[in-house]
JSON list of C-alpha atoms in Angstrom, two decimals:
[
{"chain": "A", "resi": 1, "resn": "MET", "atom": "CA", "xyz": [-0.40, -0.10, 0.24]},
{"chain": "A", "resi": 2, "resn": "PRO", "atom": "CA", "xyz": [1.37, 3.44, -1.24]},
{"chain": "A", "resi": 3, "resn": "ALA", "atom": "CA", "xyz": [2.72, 5.83, 2.45]},
{"chain": "A", "resi": 4, "resn": "LEU", "atom": "CA", "xyz": [0.15, 8.09, 0.22]},
{"chain": "A", "resi": 5, "resn": "ASP", "atom": "CA", "xyz": [-4.02, 7.08, -0.13]},
{"chain": "A", "resi": 6, "resn": "VAL", "atom": "CA", "xyz": [-6.10, 10.20, -0.36]},
{"chain": "A", "resi": 7, "resn": "ILE", "atom": "CA", "xyz": [-10.24, 9.44, -1.73]},
{"chain": "A", "resi": 8, "resn": "ASP", "atom": "CA", "xyz": [-11.67, 12.78, -1.76]},
{"chain": "A", "resi": 9, "resn": "GLU", "atom": "CA", "xyz": [-14.61, 13.82, -2.91]},
{"chain": "A", "resi": 10, "resn": "THR", "atom": "CA", "xyz": [-15.92, 17.17, -2.75]},
{"chain": "A", "resi": 11, "resn": "PHE", "atom": "CA", "xyz": [-19.74, 17.90, -4.51]},
{"chain": "A", "resi": 12, "resn": "VAL", "atom": "CA", "xyz": [-19.40, 22.12, -6.19]},
{"chain": "A", "resi": 13, "resn": "LEU", "atom": "CA", "xyz": [-22.37, 23.66, -8.25]},
{"chain": "A", "resi": 14, "resn": "ALA", "atom": "CA", "xyz": [-20.21, 24.78, -11.08]},
{"chain": "A", "resi": 15, "resn": "PRO", "atom": "CA", "xyz": [-19.46, 24.28, -15.08]},
{"chain": "A", "resi": 16, "resn": "VAL", "atom": "CA", "xyz": [-17.58, 20.94, -15.15]},
{"chain": "A", "resi": 17, "resn": "ALA", "atom": "CA", "xyz": [-15.96, 22.66, -18.25]},
{"chain": "A", "resi": 18, "resn": "GLU", "atom": "CA", "xyz": [-14.74, 25.39, -15.95]},
{"chain": "A", "resi": 19, "resn": "LEU", "atom": "CA", "xyz": [-14.01, 22.76, -12.62]},
{"chain": "A", "resi": 20, "resn": "ARG", "atom": "CA", "xyz": [-11.50, 21.16, -15.63]},
{"chain": "A", "resi": 21, "resn": "ASP", "atom": "CA", "xyz": [-9.56, 23.53, -16.36]},
{"chain": "A", "resi": 22, "resn": "ILE", "atom": "CA", "xyz": [-8.73, 24.37, -13.12]},
{"chain": "A", "resi": 23, "resn": "PHE", "atom": "CA", "xyz": [-8.05, 20.77, -11.55]},
{"chain": "A", "resi": 24, "resn": "CYS", "atom": "CA", "xyz": [-6.88, 19.20, -14.64]},
{"chain": "A", "resi": 25, "resn": "ASP", "atom": "CA", "xyz": [-3.57, 22.74, -15.16]},
{"chain": "A", "resi": 26, "resn": "GLU", "atom": "CA", "xyz": [-1.04, 20.59, -14.10]},
{"chain": "A", "resi": 27, "resn": "ARG", "atom": "CA", "xyz": [1.08, 24.20, -13.31]},
{"chain": "A", "resi": 28, "resn": "ALA", "atom": "CA", "xyz": [-1.48, 23.77, -10.67]},
{"chain": "A", "resi": 29, "resn": "TRP", "atom": "CA", "xyz": [-0.38, 21.09, -9.02]},
{"chain": "A", "resi": 30, "resn": "LYS", "atom": "CA", "xyz": [3.24, 21.38, -10.12]},
{"chain": "A", "resi": 31, "resn": "SER", "atom": "CA", "xyz": [2.47, 24.27, -6.67]},
{"chain": "A", "resi": 32, "resn": "PHE", "atom": "CA", "xyz": [1.77, 21.42, -4.90]},
{"chain": "A", "resi": 33, "resn": "GLY", "atom": "CA", "xyz": [5.23, 19.88, -5.38]},
{"chain": "A", "resi": 34, "resn": "MET", "atom": "CA", "xyz": [3.71, 17.23, -7.66]},
{"chain": "A", "resi": 35, "resn": "ASP", "atom": "CA", "xyz": [5.72, 16.30, -10.66]},
{"chain": "A", "resi": 36, "resn": "LEU", "atom": "CA", "xyz": [2.95, 15.23, -13.31]},
{"chain": "A", "resi": 37, "resn": "HIS", "atom": "CA", "xyz": [2.94, 13.19, -15.95]},
{"chain": "A", "resi": 38, "resn": "PRO", "atom": "CA", "xyz": [-0.42, 12.70, -17.72]},
{"chain": "A", "resi": 39, "resn": "TYR", "atom": "CA", "xyz": [-1.29, 9.30, -19.51]},
{"chain": "A", "resi": 40, "resn": "ASP", "atom": "CA", "xyz": [-5.32, 9.02, -19.65]},
{"chain": "A", "resi": 41, "resn": "ASP", "atom": "CA", "xyz": [-6.80, 12.84, -20.83]},
{"chain": "A", "resi": 42, "resn": "ARG", "atom": "CA", "xyz": [-10.41, 12.38, -20.19]},
{"chain": "A", "resi": 43, "resn": "GLY", "atom": "CA", "xyz": [-11.91, 15.20, -21.95]},
{"chain": "A", "resi": 44, "resn": "VAL", "atom": "CA", "xyz": [-14.24, 16.93, -19.22]},
{"chain": "A", "resi": 45, "resn": "SER", "atom": "CA", "xyz": [-14.82, 13.85, -17.25]},
{"chain": "A", "resi": 46, "resn": "GLY", "atom": "CA", "xyz": [-11.12, 14.66, -16.02]},
{"chain": "A", "resi": 47, "resn": "LYS", "atom": "CA", "xyz": [-7.42, 13.70, -15.95]},
{"chain": "A", "resi": 48, "resn": "ARG", "atom": "CA", "xyz": [-4.74, 10.86, -14.91]},
{"chain": "A", "resi": 49, "resn": "TRP", "atom": "CA", "xyz": [-1.01, 11.64, -14.47]},
{"chain": "A", "resi": 50, "resn": "THR", "atom": "CA", "xyz": [1.74, 9.15, -13.15]},
{"chain": "A", "resi": 51, "resn": "LEU", "atom": "CA", "xyz": [3.93, 11.57, -10.36]},
{"chain": "A", "resi": 52, "resn": "SER", "atom": "CA", "xyz": [7.90, 11.58, -10.45]},
{"chain": "A", "resi": 53, "resn": "GLY", "atom": "CA", "xyz": [10.45, 13.60, -8.69]},
{"chain": "A", "resi": 54, "resn": "GLN", "atom": "CA", "xyz": [9.43, 13.88, -4.43]},
{"chain": "A", "resi": 55, "resn": "LEU", "atom": "CA", "xyz": [6.81, 11.57, -4.45]},
{"chain": "A", "resi": 56, "resn": "THR", "atom": "CA", "xyz": [6.18, 8.34, -7.58]},
{"chain": "A", "resi": 57, "resn": "GLY", "atom": "CA", "xyz": [2.93, 6.84, -7.95]},
{"chain": "A", "resi": 58, "resn": "THR", "atom": "CA", "xyz": [-0.70, 8.09, -9.30]},
{"chain": "A", "resi": 59, "resn": "ALA", "atom": "CA", "xyz": [-3.11, 10.38, -9.28]},
{"chain": "A", "resi": 60, "resn": "GLU", "atom": "CA", "xyz": [-6.74, 11.24, -10.72]},
{"chain": "A", "resi": 61, "resn": "VAL", "atom": "CA", "xyz": [-8.90, 13.87, -10.88]},
{"chain": "A", "resi": 62, "resn": "TRP", "atom": "CA", "xyz": [-12.47, 12.67, -12.24]},
{"chain": "A", "resi": 63, "resn": "LEU", "atom": "CA", "xyz": [-15.15, 15.10, -12.19]},
{"chain": "A", "resi": 64, "resn": "GLU", "atom": "CA", "xyz": [-19.09, 14.01, -11.90]},
{"chain": "A", "resi": 65, "resn": "PRO", "atom": "CA", "xyz": [-22.17, 15.44, -12.98]},
{"chain": "A", "resi": 66, "resn": "SER", "atom": "CA", "xyz": [-24.35, 15.59, -10.14]},
{"chain": "A", "resi": 67, "resn": "HIS", "atom": "CA", "xyz": [-27.22, 17.39, -9.35]},
{"chain": "A", "resi": 68, "resn": "GLY", "atom": "CA", "xyz": [-27.03, 20.63, -11.41]},
{"chain": "A", "resi": 69, "resn": "GLY", "atom": "CA", "xyz": [-22.50, 20.59, -10.05]},
{"chain": "A", "resi": 70, "resn": "VAL", "atom": "CA", "xyz": [-20.35, 18.41, -10.35]},
{"chain": "A", "resi": 71, "resn": "ILE", "atom": "CA", "xyz": [-18.82, 15.72, -7.89]},
{"chain": "A", "resi": 72, "resn": "VAL", "atom": "CA", "xyz": [-14.73, 16.76, -7.54]},
{"chain": "A", "resi": 73, "resn": "HIS", "atom": "CA", "xyz": [-13.11, 13.46, -7.25]},
{"chain": "A", "resi": 74, "resn": "VAL", "atom": "CA", "xyz": [-9.23, 13.13, -6.51]},
{"chain": "A", "resi": 75, "resn": "TYR", "atom": "CA", "xyz": [-7.08, 9.91, -6.11]},
{"chain": "A", "resi": 76, "resn": "LEU", "atom": "CA", "xyz": [-3.29, 10.53, -5.14]},
{"chain": "A", "resi": 77, "resn": "GLN", "atom": "CA", "xyz": [-1.46, 7.13, -4.69]},
{"chain": "A", "resi": 78, "resn": "ALA", "atom": "CA", "xyz": [2.26, 7.40, -4.14]},
{"chain": "A", "resi": 79, "resn": "ASP", "atom": "CA", "xyz": [5.57, 6.82, -1.91]},
{"chain": "A", "resi": 80, "resn": "SER", "atom": "CA", "xyz": [8.06, 9.62, -0.98]},
{"chain": "A", "resi": 81, "resn": "ARG", "atom": "CA", "xyz": [11.79, 9.42, -2.16]},
{"chain": "A", "resi": 82, "resn": "SER", "atom": "CA", "xyz": [13.03, 10.63, 0.80]},
{"chain": "A", "resi": 83, "resn": "ARG", "atom": "CA", "xyz": [11.34, 7.86, 3.41]},
{"chain": "A", "resi": 84, "resn": "ARG", "atom": "CA", "xyz": [8.91, 10.31, 4.87]},
{"chain": "A", "resi": 85, "resn": "SER", "atom": "CA", "xyz": [6.07, 9.66, 7.46]},
{"chain": "A", "resi": 86, "resn": "GLU", "atom": "CA", "xyz": [2.90, 9.13, 6.17]},
{"chain": "A", "resi": 87, "resn": "SER", "atom": "CA", "xyz": [1.47, 11.62, 8.71]},
{"chain": "A", "resi": 88, "resn": "ARG", "atom": "CA", "xyz": [4.30, 13.95, 7.42]},
{"chain": "A", "resi": 89, "resn": "MET", "atom": "CA", "xyz": [2.45, 13.06, 3.56]},
{"chain": "A", "resi": 90, "resn": "ARG", "atom": "CA", "xyz": [-0.74, 14.18, 4.27]},
{"chain": "A", "resi": 91, "resn": "ARG", "atom": "CA", "xyz": [0.69, 17.56, 5.86]},
{"chain": "A", "resi": 92, "resn": "LEU", "atom": "CA", "xyz": [2.70, 18.36, 3.04]},
{"chain": "A", "resi": 93, "resn": "TYR", "atom": "CA", "xyz": [0.70, 16.86, 0.13]},
{"chain": "A", "resi": 94, "resn": "ALA", "atom": "CA", "xyz": [-3.38, 15.83, 1.33]},
{"chain": "A", "resi": 95, "resn": "ILE", "atom": "CA", "xyz": [-3.95, 18.77, 2.97]},
{"chain": "A", "resi": 96, "resn": "PRO", "atom": "CA", "xyz": [-3.18, 21.43, 1.25]},
{"chain": "A", "resi": 97, "resn": "VAL", "atom": "CA", "xyz": [-4.69, 20.45, -2.24]},
{"chain": "A", "resi": 98, "resn": "LYS", "atom": "CA", "xyz": [-7.83, 19.77, 0.03]},
{"chain": "A", "resi": 99, "resn": "ARG", "atom": "CA", "xyz": [-7.40, 23.23, 0.96]},
{"chain": "A", "resi": 100, "resn": "TRP", "atom": "CA", "xyz": [-7.41, 23.86, -2.57]},
{"chain": "A", "resi": 101, "resn": "ILE", "atom": "CA", "xyz": [-10.72, 21.86, -3.75]},
{"chain": "A", "resi": 102, "resn": "LEU", "atom": "CA", "xyz": [-12.07, 24.14, -0.80]},
{"chain": "A", "resi": 103, "resn": "GLU", "atom": "CA", "xyz": [-11.09, 27.11, -2.12]},
{"chain": "A", "resi": 104, "resn": "VAL", "atom": "CA", "xyz": [-11.99, 27.16, -5.55]},
{"chain": "A", "resi": 105, "resn": "LYS", "atom": "CA", "xyz": [-15.44, 25.46, -4.03]},
{"chain": "A", "resi": 106, "resn": "SER", "atom": "CA", "xyz": [-15.89, 28.76, -2.45]},
{"chain": "A", "resi": 107, "resn": "GLY", "atom": "CA", "xyz": [-15.08, 31.67, -4.84]},
{"chain": "A", "resi": 108, "resn": "TYR", "atom": "CA", "xyz": [-18.74, 29.18, -6.41]},
{"chain": "A", "resi": 109, "resn": "ASP", "atom": "CA", "xyz": [-20.25, 29.39, -2.99]},
{"chain": "A", "resi": 110, "resn": "ILE", "atom": "CA", "xyz": [-18.77, 32.71, -1.91]},
{"chain": "A", "resi": 111, "resn": "GLU", "atom": "CA", "xyz": [-22.57, 34.85, -2.40]},
{"chain": "A", "resi": 112, "resn": "ARG", "atom": "CA", "xyz": [-24.81, 32.14, -3.30]},
{"chain": "A", "resi": 113, "resn": "PRO", "atom": "CA", "xyz": [-27.37, 31.66, -1.16]},
{"chain": "A", "resi": 114, "resn": "ALA", "atom": "CA", "xyz": [-28.02, 27.62, -0.47]},
{"chain": "A", "resi": 115, "resn": "GLY", "atom": "CA", "xyz": [-30.50, 26.02, -2.62]},
{"chain": "A", "resi": 116, "resn": "VAL", "atom": "CA", "xyz": [-30.25, 28.83, -5.32]},
{"chain": "A", "resi": 117, "resn": "ALA", "atom": "CA", "xyz": [-27.96, 27.89, -8.41]},
{"chain": "A", "resi": 118, "resn": "PRO", "atom": "CA", "xyz": [-25.50, 29.63, -9.55]},
{"chain": "A", "resi": 119, "resn": "ALA", "atom": "CA", "xyz": [-26.01, 32.18, -12.83]},
{"chain": "A", "resi": 120, "resn": "GLY", "atom": "CA", "xyz": [-27.23, 31.07, -15.36]},
{"chain": "A", "resi": 121, "resn": "HIS", "atom": "CA", "xyz": [-27.88, 27.86, -14.16]},
{"chain": "A", "resi": 122, "resn": "GLY", "atom": "CA", "xyz": [-31.44, 27.01, -13.47]},
{"chain": "A", "resi": 123, "resn": "LYS", "atom": "CA", "xyz": [-33.14, 26.14, -10.22]},
{"chain": "A", "resi": 124, "resn": "ILE", "atom": "CA", "xyz": [-31.05, 23.40, -8.62]},
{"chain": "A", "resi": 125, "resn": "PRO", "atom": "CA", "xyz": [-32.79, 19.88, -9.36]},
{"chain": "A", "resi": 126, "resn": "GLU", "atom": "CA", "xyz": [-34.72, 17.81, -6.00]},
{"chain": "A", "resi": 127, "resn": "GLN", "atom": "CA", "xyz": [-32.62, 15.50, -4.65]},
{"chain": "A", "resi": 128, "resn": "SER", "atom": "CA", "xyz": [-35.18, 11.51, -4.57]}
]
């Protein structure tokens, strides 16, 4: 099992194409110290990468349209070349990535009251 094994799912009420531009941008991931090499570009559904450098392993973003928004799935499985502890790897990589996801989400939610769709998206569908 990899030293760093992250599974994150966050609902964001935003257009899938916009979220793809944000979360599948290798430059953004590089700011977290991750050297990504794409091997599966799935268009608006997301992207998969191999990791090299300080981390070796895989990363994936899967964007799943749901209830007028998108579930952003982030998977990160990696080992550290420097044999860092699991808790240190979480602090260095997993926590900053989660903060980034929540910052993006809050940017879409900042002026939208609960239950109201973002501009141009109509009413939020009721969940059954």
